[in-house]
mmCIF file of C-alpha atoms in Angstrom:
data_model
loop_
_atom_site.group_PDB
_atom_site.id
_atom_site.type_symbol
_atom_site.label_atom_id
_atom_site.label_comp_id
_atom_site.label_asym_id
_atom_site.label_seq_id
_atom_site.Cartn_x
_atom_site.Cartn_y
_atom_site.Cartn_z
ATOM 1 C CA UNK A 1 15.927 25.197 -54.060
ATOM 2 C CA UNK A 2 14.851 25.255 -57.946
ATOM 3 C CA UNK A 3 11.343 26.633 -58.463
ATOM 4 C CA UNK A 4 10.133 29.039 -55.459
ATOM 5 C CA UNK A 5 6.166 28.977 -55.462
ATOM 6 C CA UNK A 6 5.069 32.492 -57.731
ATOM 7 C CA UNK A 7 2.332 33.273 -55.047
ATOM 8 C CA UNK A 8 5.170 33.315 -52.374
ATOM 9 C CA UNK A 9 7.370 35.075 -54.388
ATOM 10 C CA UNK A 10 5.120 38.012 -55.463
ATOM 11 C CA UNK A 11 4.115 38.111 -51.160
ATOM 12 C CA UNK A 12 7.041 38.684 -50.238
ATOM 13 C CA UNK A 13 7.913 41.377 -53.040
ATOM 14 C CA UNK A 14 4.734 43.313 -52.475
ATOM 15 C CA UNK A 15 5.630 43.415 -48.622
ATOM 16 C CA UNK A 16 9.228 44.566 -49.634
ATOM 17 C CA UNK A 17 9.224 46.977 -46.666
ATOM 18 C CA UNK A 18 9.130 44.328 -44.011
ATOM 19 C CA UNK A 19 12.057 42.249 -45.970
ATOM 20 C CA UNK A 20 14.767 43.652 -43.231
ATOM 21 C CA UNK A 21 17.753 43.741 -45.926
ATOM 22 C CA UNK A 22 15.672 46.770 -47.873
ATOM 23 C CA UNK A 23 17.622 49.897 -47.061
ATOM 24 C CA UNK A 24 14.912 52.408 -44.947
ATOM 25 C CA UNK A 25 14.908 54.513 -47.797
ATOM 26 C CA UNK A 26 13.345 52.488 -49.921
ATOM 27 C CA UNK A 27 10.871 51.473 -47.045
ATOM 28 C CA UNK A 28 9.705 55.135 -46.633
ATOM 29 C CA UNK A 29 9.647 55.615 -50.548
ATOM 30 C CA UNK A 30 7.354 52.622 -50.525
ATOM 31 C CA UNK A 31 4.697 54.391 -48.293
ATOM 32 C CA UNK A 32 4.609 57.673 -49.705
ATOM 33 C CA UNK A 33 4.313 56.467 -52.693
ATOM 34 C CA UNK A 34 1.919 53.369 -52.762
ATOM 35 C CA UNK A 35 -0.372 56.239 -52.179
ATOM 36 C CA UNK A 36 -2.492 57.169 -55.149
ATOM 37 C CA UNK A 37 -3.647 60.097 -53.809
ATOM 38 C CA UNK A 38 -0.485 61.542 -53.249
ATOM 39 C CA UNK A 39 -0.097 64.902 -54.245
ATOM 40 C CA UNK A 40 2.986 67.257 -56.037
ATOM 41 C CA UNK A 41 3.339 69.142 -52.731
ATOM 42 C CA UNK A 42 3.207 65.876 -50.276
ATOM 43 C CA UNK A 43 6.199 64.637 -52.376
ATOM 44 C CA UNK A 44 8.420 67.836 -52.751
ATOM 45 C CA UNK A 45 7.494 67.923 -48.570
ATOM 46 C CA UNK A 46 9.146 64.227 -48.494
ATOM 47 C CA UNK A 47 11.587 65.333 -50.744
ATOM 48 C CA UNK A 48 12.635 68.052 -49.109
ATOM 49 C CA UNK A 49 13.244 66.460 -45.285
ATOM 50 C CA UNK A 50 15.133 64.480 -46.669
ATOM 51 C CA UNK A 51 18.610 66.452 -47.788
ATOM 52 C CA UNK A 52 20.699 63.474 -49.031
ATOM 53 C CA UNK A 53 17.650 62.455 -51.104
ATOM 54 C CA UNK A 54 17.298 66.498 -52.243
ATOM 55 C CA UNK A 55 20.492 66.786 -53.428
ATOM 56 C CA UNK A 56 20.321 63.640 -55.590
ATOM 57 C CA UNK A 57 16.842 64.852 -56.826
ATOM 58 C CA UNK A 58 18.614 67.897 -57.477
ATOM 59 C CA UNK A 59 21.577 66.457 -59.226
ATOM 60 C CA UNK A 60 20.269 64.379 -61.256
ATOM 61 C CA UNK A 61 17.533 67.098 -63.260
ATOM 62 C CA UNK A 62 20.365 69.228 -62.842
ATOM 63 C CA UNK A 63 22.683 66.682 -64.821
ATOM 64 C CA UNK A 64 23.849 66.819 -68.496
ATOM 65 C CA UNK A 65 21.464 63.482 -68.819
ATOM 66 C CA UNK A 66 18.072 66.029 -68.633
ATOM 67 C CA UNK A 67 19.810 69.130 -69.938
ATOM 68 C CA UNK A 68 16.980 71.824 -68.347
ATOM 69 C CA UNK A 69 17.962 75.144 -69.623
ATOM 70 C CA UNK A 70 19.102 76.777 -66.284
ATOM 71 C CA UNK A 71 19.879 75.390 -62.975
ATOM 72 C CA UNK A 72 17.053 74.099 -60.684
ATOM 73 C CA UNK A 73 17.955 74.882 -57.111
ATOM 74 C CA UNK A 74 14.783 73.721 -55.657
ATOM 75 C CA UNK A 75 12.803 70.561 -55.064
ATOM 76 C CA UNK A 76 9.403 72.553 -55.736
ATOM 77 C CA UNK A 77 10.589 73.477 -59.340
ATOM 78 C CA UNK A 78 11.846 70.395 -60.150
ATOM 79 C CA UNK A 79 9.022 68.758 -59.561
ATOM 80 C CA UNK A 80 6.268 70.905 -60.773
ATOM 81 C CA UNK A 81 9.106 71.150 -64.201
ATOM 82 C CA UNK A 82 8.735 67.197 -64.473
ATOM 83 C CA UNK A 83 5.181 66.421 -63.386
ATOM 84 C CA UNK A 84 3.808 63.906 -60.729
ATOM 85 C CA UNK A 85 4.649 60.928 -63.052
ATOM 86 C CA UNK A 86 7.969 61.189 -63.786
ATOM 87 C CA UNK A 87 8.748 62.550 -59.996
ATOM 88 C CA UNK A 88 7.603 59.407 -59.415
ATOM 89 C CA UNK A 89 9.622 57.313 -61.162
ATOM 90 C CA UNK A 90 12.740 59.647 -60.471
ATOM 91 C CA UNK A 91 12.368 59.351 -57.010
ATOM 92 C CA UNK A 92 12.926 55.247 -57.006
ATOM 93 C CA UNK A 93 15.352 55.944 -59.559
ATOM 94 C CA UNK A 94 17.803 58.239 -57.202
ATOM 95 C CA UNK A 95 17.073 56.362 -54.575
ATOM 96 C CA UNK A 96 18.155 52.611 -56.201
ATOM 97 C CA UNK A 97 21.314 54.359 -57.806
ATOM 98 C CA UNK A 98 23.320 53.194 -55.078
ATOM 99 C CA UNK A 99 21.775 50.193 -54.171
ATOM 100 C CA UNK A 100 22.041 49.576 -57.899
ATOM 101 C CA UNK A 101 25.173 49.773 -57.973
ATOM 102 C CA UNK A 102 26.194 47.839 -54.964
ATOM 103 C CA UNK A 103 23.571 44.943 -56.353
ATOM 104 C CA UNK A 104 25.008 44.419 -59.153
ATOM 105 C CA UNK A 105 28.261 46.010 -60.514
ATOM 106 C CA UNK A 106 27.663 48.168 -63.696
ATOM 107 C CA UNK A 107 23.904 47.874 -63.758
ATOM 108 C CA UNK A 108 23.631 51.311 -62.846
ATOM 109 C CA UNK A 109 25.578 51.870 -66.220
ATOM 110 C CA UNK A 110 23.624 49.613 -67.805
ATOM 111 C CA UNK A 111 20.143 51.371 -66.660
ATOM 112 C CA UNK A 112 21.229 54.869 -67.947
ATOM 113 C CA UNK A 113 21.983 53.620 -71.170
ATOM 114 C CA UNK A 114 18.915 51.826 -71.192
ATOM 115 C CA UNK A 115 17.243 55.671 -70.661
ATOM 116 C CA UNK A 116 19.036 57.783 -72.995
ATOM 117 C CA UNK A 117 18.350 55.261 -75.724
ATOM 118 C CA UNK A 118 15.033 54.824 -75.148
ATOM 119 C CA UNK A 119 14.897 58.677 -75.162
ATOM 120 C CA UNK A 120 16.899 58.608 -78.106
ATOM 121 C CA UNK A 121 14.041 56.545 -79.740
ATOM 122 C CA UNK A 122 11.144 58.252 -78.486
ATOM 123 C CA UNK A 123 12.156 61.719 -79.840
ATOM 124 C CA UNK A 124 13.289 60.127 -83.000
ATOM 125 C CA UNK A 125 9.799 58.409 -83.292
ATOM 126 C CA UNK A 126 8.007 62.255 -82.015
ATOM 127 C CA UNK A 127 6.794 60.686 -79.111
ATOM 128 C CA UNK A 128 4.626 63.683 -76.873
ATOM 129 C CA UNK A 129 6.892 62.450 -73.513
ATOM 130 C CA UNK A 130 10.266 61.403 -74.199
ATOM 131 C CA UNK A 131 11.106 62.061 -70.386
ATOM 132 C CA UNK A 132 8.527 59.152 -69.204
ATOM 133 C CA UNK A 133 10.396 56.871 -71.776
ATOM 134 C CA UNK A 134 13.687 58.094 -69.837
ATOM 135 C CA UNK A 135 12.439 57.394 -66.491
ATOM 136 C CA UNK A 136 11.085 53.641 -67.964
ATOM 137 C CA UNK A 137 14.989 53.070 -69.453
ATOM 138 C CA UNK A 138 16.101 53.982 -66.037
ATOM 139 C CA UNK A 139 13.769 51.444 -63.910
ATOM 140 C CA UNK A 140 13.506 48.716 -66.452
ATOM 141 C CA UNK A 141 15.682 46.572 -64.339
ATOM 142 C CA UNK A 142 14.824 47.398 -60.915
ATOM 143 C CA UNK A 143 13.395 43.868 -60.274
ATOM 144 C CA UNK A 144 16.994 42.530 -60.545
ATOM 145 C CA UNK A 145 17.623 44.794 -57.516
ATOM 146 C CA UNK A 146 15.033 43.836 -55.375
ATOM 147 C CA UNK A 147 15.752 40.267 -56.174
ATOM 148 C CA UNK A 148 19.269 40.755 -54.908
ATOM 149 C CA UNK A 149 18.001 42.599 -52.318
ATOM 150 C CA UNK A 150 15.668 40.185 -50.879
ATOM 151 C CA UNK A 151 17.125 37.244 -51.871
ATOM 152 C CA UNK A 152 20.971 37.638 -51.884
ATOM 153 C CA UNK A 153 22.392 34.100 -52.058
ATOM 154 C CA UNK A 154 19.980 32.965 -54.543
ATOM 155 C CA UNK A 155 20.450 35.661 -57.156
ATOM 156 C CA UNK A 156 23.862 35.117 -56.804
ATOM 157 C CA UNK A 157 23.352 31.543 -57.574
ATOM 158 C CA UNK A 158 21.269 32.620 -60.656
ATOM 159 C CA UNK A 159 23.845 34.831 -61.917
ATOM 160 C CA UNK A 160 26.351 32.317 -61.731
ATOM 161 C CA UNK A 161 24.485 29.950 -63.527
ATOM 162 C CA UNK A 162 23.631 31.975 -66.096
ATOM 163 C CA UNK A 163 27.377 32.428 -66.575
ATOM 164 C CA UNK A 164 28.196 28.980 -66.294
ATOM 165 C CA UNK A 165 25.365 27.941 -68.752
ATOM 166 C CA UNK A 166 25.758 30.191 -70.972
ATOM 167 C CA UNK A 167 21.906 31.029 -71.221
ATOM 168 C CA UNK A 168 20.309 34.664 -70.490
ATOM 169 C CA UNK A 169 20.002 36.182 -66.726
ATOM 170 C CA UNK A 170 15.983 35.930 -67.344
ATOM 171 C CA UNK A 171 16.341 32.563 -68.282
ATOM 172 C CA UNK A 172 18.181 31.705 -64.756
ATOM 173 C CA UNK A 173 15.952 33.796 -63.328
ATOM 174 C CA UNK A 174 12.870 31.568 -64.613
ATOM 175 C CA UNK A 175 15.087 28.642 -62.896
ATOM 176 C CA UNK A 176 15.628 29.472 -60.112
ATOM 177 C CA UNK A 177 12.390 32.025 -59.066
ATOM 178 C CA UNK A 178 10.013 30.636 -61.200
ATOM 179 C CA UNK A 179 9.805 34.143 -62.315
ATOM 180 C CA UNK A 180 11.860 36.774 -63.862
ATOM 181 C CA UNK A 181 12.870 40.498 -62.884
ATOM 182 C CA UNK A 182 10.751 42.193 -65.179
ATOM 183 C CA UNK A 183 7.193 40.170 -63.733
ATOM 184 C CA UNK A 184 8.950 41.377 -59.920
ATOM 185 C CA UNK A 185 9.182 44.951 -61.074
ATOM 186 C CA UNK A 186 6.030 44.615 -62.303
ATOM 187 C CA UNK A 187 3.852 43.683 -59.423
ATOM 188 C CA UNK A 188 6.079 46.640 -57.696
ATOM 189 C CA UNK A 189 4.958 48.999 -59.571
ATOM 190 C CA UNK A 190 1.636 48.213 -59.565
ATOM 191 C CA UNK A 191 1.272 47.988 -56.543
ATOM 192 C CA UNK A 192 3.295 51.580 -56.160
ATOM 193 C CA UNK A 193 0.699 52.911 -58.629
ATOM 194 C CA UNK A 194 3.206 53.893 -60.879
ATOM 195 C CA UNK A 195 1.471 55.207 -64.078
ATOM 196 C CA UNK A 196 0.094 52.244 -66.380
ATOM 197 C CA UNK A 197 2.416 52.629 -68.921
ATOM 198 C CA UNK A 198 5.213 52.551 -66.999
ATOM 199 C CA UNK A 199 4.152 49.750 -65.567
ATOM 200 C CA UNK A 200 3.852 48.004 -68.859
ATOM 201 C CA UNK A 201 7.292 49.228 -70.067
ATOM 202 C CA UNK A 202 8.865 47.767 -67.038
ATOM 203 C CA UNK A 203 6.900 44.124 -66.978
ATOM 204 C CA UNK A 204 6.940 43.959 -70.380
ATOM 205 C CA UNK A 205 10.391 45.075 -71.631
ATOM 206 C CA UNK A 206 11.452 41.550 -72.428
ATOM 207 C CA UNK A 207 8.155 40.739 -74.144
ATOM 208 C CA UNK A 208 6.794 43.829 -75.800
ATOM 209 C CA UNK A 209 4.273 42.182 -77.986
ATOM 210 C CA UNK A 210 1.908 41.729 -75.339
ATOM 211 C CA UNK A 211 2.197 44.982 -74.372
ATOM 212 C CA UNK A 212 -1.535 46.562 -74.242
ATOM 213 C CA UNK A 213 -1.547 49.957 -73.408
ATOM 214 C CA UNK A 214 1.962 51.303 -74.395
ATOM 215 C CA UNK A 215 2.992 48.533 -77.352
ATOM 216 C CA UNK A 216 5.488 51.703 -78.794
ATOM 217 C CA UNK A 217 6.602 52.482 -75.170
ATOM 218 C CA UNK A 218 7.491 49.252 -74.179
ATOM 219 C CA UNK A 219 8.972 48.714 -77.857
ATOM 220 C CA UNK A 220 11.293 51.384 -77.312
ATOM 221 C CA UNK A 221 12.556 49.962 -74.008
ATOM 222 C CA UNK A 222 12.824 46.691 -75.329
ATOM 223 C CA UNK A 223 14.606 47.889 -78.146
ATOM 224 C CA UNK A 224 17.357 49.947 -76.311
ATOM 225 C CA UNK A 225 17.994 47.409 -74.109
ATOM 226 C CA UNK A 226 19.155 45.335 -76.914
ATOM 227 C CA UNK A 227 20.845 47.814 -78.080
ATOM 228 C CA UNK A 228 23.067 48.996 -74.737
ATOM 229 C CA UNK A 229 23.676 45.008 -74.609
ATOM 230 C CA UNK A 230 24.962 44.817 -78.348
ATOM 231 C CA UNK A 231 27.237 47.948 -77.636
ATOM 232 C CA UNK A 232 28.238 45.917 -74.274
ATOM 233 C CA UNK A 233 27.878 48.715 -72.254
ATOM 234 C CA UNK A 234 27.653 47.933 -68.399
ATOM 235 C CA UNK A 235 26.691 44.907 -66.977
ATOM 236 C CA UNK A 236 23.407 43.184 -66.458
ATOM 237 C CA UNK A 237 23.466 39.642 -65.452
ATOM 238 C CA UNK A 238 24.623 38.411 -68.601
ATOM 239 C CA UNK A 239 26.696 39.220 -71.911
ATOM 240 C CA UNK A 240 24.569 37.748 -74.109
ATOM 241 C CA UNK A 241 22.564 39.787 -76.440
ATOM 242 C CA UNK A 242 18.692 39.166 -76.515
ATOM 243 C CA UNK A 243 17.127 38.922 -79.442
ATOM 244 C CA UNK A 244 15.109 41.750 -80.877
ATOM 245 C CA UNK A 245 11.184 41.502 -80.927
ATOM 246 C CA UNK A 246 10.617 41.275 -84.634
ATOM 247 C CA UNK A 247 7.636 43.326 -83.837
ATOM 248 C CA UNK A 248 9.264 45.667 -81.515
ATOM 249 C CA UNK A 249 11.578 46.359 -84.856
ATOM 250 C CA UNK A 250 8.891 46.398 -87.574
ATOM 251 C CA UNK A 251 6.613 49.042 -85.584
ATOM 252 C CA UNK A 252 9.509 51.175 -84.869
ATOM 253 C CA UNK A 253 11.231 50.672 -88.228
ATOM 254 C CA UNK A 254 14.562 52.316 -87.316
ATOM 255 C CA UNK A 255 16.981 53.345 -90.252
ATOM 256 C CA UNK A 256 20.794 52.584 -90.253
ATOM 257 C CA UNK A 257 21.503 56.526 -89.760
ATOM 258 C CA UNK A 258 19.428 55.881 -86.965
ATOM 259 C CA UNK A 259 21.126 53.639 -85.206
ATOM 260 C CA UNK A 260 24.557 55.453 -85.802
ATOM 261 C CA UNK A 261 22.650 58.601 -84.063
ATOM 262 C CA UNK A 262 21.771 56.504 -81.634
ATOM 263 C CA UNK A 263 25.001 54.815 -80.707
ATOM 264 C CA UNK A 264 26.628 57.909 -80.643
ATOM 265 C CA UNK A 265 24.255 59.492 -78.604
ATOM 266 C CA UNK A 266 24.817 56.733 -75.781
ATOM 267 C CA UNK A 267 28.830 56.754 -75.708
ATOM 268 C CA UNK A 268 28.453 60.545 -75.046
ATOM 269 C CA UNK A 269 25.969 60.362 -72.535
ATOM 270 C CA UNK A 270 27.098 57.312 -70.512
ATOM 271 C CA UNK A 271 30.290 58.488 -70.504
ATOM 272 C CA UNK A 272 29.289 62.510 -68.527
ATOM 273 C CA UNK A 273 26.737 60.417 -66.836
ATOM 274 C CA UNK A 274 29.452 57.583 -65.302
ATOM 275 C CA UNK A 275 31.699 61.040 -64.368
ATOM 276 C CA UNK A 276 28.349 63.057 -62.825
ATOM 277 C CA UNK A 277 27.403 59.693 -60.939
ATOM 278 C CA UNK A 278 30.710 58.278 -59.551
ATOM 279 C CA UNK A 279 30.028 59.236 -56.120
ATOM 280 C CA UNK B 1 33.687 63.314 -75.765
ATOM 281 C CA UNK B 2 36.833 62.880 -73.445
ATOM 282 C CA UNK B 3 37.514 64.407 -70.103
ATOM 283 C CA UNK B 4 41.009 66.264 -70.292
ATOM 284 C CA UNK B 5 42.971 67.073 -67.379
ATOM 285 C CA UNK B 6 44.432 70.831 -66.828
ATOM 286 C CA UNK B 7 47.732 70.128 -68.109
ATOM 287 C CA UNK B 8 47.165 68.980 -71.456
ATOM 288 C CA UNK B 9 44.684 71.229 -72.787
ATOM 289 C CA UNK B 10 45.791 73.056 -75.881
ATOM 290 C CA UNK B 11 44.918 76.583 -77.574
ATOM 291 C CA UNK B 12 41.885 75.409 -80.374
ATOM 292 C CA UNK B 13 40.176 72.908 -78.018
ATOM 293 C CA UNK B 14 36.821 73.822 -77.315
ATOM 294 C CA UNK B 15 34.493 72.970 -74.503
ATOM 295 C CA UNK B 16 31.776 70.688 -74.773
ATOM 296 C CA UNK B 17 29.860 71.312 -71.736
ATOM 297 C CA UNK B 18 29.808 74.696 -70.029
ATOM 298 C CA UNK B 19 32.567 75.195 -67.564
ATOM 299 C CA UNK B 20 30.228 76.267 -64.381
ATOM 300 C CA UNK B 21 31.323 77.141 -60.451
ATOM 301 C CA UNK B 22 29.943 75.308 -57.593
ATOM 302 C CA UNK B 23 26.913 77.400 -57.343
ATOM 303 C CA UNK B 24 26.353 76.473 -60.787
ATOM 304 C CA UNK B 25 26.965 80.586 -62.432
ATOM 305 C CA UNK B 26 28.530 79.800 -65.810
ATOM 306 C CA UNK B 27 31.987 80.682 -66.278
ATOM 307 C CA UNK B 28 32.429 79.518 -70.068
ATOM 308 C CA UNK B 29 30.045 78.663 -72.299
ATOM 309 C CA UNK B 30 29.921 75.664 -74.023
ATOM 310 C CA UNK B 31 31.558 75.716 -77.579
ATOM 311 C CA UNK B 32 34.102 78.067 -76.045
ATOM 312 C CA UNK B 33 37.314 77.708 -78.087
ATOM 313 C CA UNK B 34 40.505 77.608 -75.526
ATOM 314 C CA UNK B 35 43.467 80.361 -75.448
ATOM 315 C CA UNK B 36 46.417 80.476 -73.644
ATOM 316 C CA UNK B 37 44.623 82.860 -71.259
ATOM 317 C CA UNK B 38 41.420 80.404 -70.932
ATOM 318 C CA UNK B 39 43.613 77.812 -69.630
ATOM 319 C CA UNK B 40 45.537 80.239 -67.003
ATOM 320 C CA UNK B 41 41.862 81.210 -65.952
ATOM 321 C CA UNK B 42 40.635 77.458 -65.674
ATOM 322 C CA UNK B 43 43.738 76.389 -63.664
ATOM 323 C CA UNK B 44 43.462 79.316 -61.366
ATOM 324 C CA UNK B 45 40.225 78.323 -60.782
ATOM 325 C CA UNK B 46 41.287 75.082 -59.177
ATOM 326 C CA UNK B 47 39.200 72.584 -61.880
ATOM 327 C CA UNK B 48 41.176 69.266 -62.856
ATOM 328 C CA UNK B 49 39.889 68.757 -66.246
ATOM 329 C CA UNK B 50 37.037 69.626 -68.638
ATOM 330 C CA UNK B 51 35.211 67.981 -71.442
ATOM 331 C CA UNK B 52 36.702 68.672 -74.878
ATOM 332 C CA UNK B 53 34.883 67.908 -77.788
ATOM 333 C CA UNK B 54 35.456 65.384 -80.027
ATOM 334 C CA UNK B 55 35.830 61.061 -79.601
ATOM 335 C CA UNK B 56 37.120 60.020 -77.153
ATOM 336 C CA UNK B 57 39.662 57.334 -77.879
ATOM 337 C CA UNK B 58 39.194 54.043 -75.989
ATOM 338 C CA UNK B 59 41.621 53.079 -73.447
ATOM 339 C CA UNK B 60 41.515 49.042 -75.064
ATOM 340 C CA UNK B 61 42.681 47.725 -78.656
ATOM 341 C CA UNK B 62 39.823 47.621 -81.516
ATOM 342 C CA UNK B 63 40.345 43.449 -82.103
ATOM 343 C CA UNK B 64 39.362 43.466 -78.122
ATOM 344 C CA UNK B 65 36.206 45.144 -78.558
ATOM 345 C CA UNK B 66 35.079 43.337 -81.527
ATOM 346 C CA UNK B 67 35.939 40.038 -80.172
ATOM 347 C CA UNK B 68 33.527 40.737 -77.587
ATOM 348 C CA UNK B 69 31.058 42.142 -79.698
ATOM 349 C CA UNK B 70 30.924 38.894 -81.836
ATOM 350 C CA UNK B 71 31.132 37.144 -77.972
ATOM 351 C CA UNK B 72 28.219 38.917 -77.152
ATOM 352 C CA UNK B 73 25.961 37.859 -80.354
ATOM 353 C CA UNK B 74 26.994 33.922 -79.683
ATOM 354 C CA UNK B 75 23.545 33.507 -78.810
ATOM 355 C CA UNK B 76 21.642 35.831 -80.796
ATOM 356 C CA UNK B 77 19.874 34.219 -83.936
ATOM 357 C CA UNK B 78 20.686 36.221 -87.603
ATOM 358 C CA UNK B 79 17.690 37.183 -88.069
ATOM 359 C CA UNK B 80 18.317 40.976 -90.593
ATOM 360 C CA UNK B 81 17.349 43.273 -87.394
ATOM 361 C CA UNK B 82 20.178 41.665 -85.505
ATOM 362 C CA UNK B 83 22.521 41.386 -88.041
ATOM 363 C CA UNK B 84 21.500 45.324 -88.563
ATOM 364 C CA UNK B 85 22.222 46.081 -85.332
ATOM 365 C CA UNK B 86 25.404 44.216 -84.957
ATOM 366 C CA UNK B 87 26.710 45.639 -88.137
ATOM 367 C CA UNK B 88 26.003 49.447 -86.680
ATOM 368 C CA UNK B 89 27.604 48.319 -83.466
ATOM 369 C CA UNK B 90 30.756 47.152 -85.250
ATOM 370 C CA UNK B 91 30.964 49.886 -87.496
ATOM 371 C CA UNK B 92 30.744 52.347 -84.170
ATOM 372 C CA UNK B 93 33.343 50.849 -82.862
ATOM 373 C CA UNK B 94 35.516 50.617 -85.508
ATOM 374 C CA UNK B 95 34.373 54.780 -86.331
ATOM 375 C CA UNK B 96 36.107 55.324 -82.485
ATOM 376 C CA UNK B 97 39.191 54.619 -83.539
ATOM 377 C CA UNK B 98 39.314 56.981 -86.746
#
């Protein structure tokens, strides 16, 4: 098979919803939300037909991971609370949960601790929007799920060679797509008109130095994703640690008490999170 | 923080997340220290276990762990921001187990 032509590839990504293996959800996420003009009451109204997709809405601002003072028992307050962007995000983000998990086993895991240390790091560093940082963590890897989704027997290939190889999931990737996850994402959420800097995070997160518009963003990402990997939590395609952009480190110049913050922060939270999500 | 079932809470534990019905009312807050009469009140209220302060202690021997830390850093290079980073890892792990 070895190197699939990048014009084909990114094709068939941006026409996901005609790729029969994407679950329907995901198809009718992809409509409502390709559209920029889409406004906080069209959502909550797709939201809200929707009750398996209300109650994970639901549980998951509701969960120990966002920590809203109160309970929110409706999909209007939620999303006026979080704001079109991170709705946004959240949305893709409840709805790949499961398909996460059944892609690939413990990159759900993986993906939360991803967001809680890149919200770790934003509030840290006094960033204005910790949540969008979250939501970023969360989605970082979403092109390894549509890769799996559209393309089951080859990312399986890939992930077995990168185990038999001994050389990062990206790397295999590059093999055997001719691209990786994070350029996939990418193009998806461009094309979903996901905010720019979310955008960025996501393409960018193994490459943060060419990061334009959100070099600290996309720092942060990078930087937890390291991190989850050194602490081996959940699994990603690999168990190999990446190494840290040495500009990704300088600009965010975290301290050694920082880290232990940070480490601790992540066992608690994966660990209520992996209880609140096991469904 | 660990997840303990009913039966082995103790008087002096204390909650680390709010003990809340399924409507989501609070029933304890969090912080609450346990009594005798706590625990009655959370078994009668049909809940199998809580979250307790404190670490949790991991279900695998340290020497595991940190054989697969340094597994995981085969490929990393030493530059100081990975050795920095491995060195907080191992020392978290090695805090987990007191």
């Amino acid at each position: 098979m070895g190197n699939m032509d990048p014009k084909a590839l990114r094709m068939r990504v941006e026409n996901i919803s005609t790729i029969p293996t994407i679950p329907s959800v995901l198809k009718q996420l992809s409509t409502i939300i390709e559209n920029p003009k889409v406004s906080l009451n069209e959502i909550s109204h797709f939201i809200s037909q929707d009750p398996a997709l209300t109650t994970k809405i639901l549980q998951m601002v509701n969960s120990a991971l966002y920590g809203f003072p109160g309970r929110i028992s409706s999909v209007n307050h939620a999303v006026m609370l979080l704001g079109l962007n991170v709705v946004k995000g959240l949305l893709l983000s409840v709805s790949v949960f499961e398909i996460m998990h059944k892609a690939m086993i413990g990159l759900r895991e993986h993906s939360i601790g991803v967001a809680i240390v890149s919200r770790e790091i934003a509030r840290k560093k006094g960033l204005k929007e910790p949540e969008e940082v979250f939501v970023a963590g969360l989605l970082h890897d979403v092109g390894k799920v549509i890769l799996t989704l559209a393309w089951p027997e080859e990312y399986d290939r890939t992930v077995r060679e990168a185990e038999s190889a001994g050389i990062a999931i990206f790397d295999a990737e590059r093999n055997q797509f001719s691209e990786t996850h994070a350029a996939v994402a990418g193009w998806l959420s461009e094309k979903w008109h996901f905010p720019k800097k979310l955008c960025e995070c996501i393409a960018n997160h193994h490459r943060p130095q060419t990061s334009a518009l959100a070099p600290l963003e996309t720092a942060m990402v990078h930087t937890a994703d390291v991190i989850v990997k050194a602490r081996g939590i959940g699994y990603s395609g690999d168990r190999l640690v990446p190494d840290v952009s040495a500009r990704a480190w300088e600009t965010l110049a975290l301290s050694e008490a920082d880290l232990r913050g940070i480490l601790k922060e992540l066992e608690d939270s994966v660990e209520q999170a992996t209880e609140e999500f096991r469904a | 923080m660990p997840k303990i079932p009913v039966e082995q809470l103790r008087p002096g534990m204390k909650l680390a997340r709010p003990l809340e019905n399924s409507s989501g009312m609070v029933l304890m807050a969090e912080g609450t220290e346990l009594t005798e009469a706590r625990i009655s009140k959370i078994e009668n209220m049909g809940i199998d276990s809580v979250f307790i302060d404190g670490p949790s202690r991991p279900a695998r021997p340290k020497e595991e762990l940190l054989s697969e830390l340094e597994a995981r850093f085969r490929k990393a290079g030493n530059s100081p921001p990975m050795a920095a980073i491995k060195k907080a890892v191992r020392e978290h792990i090695e805090a987990m187990y007191g």
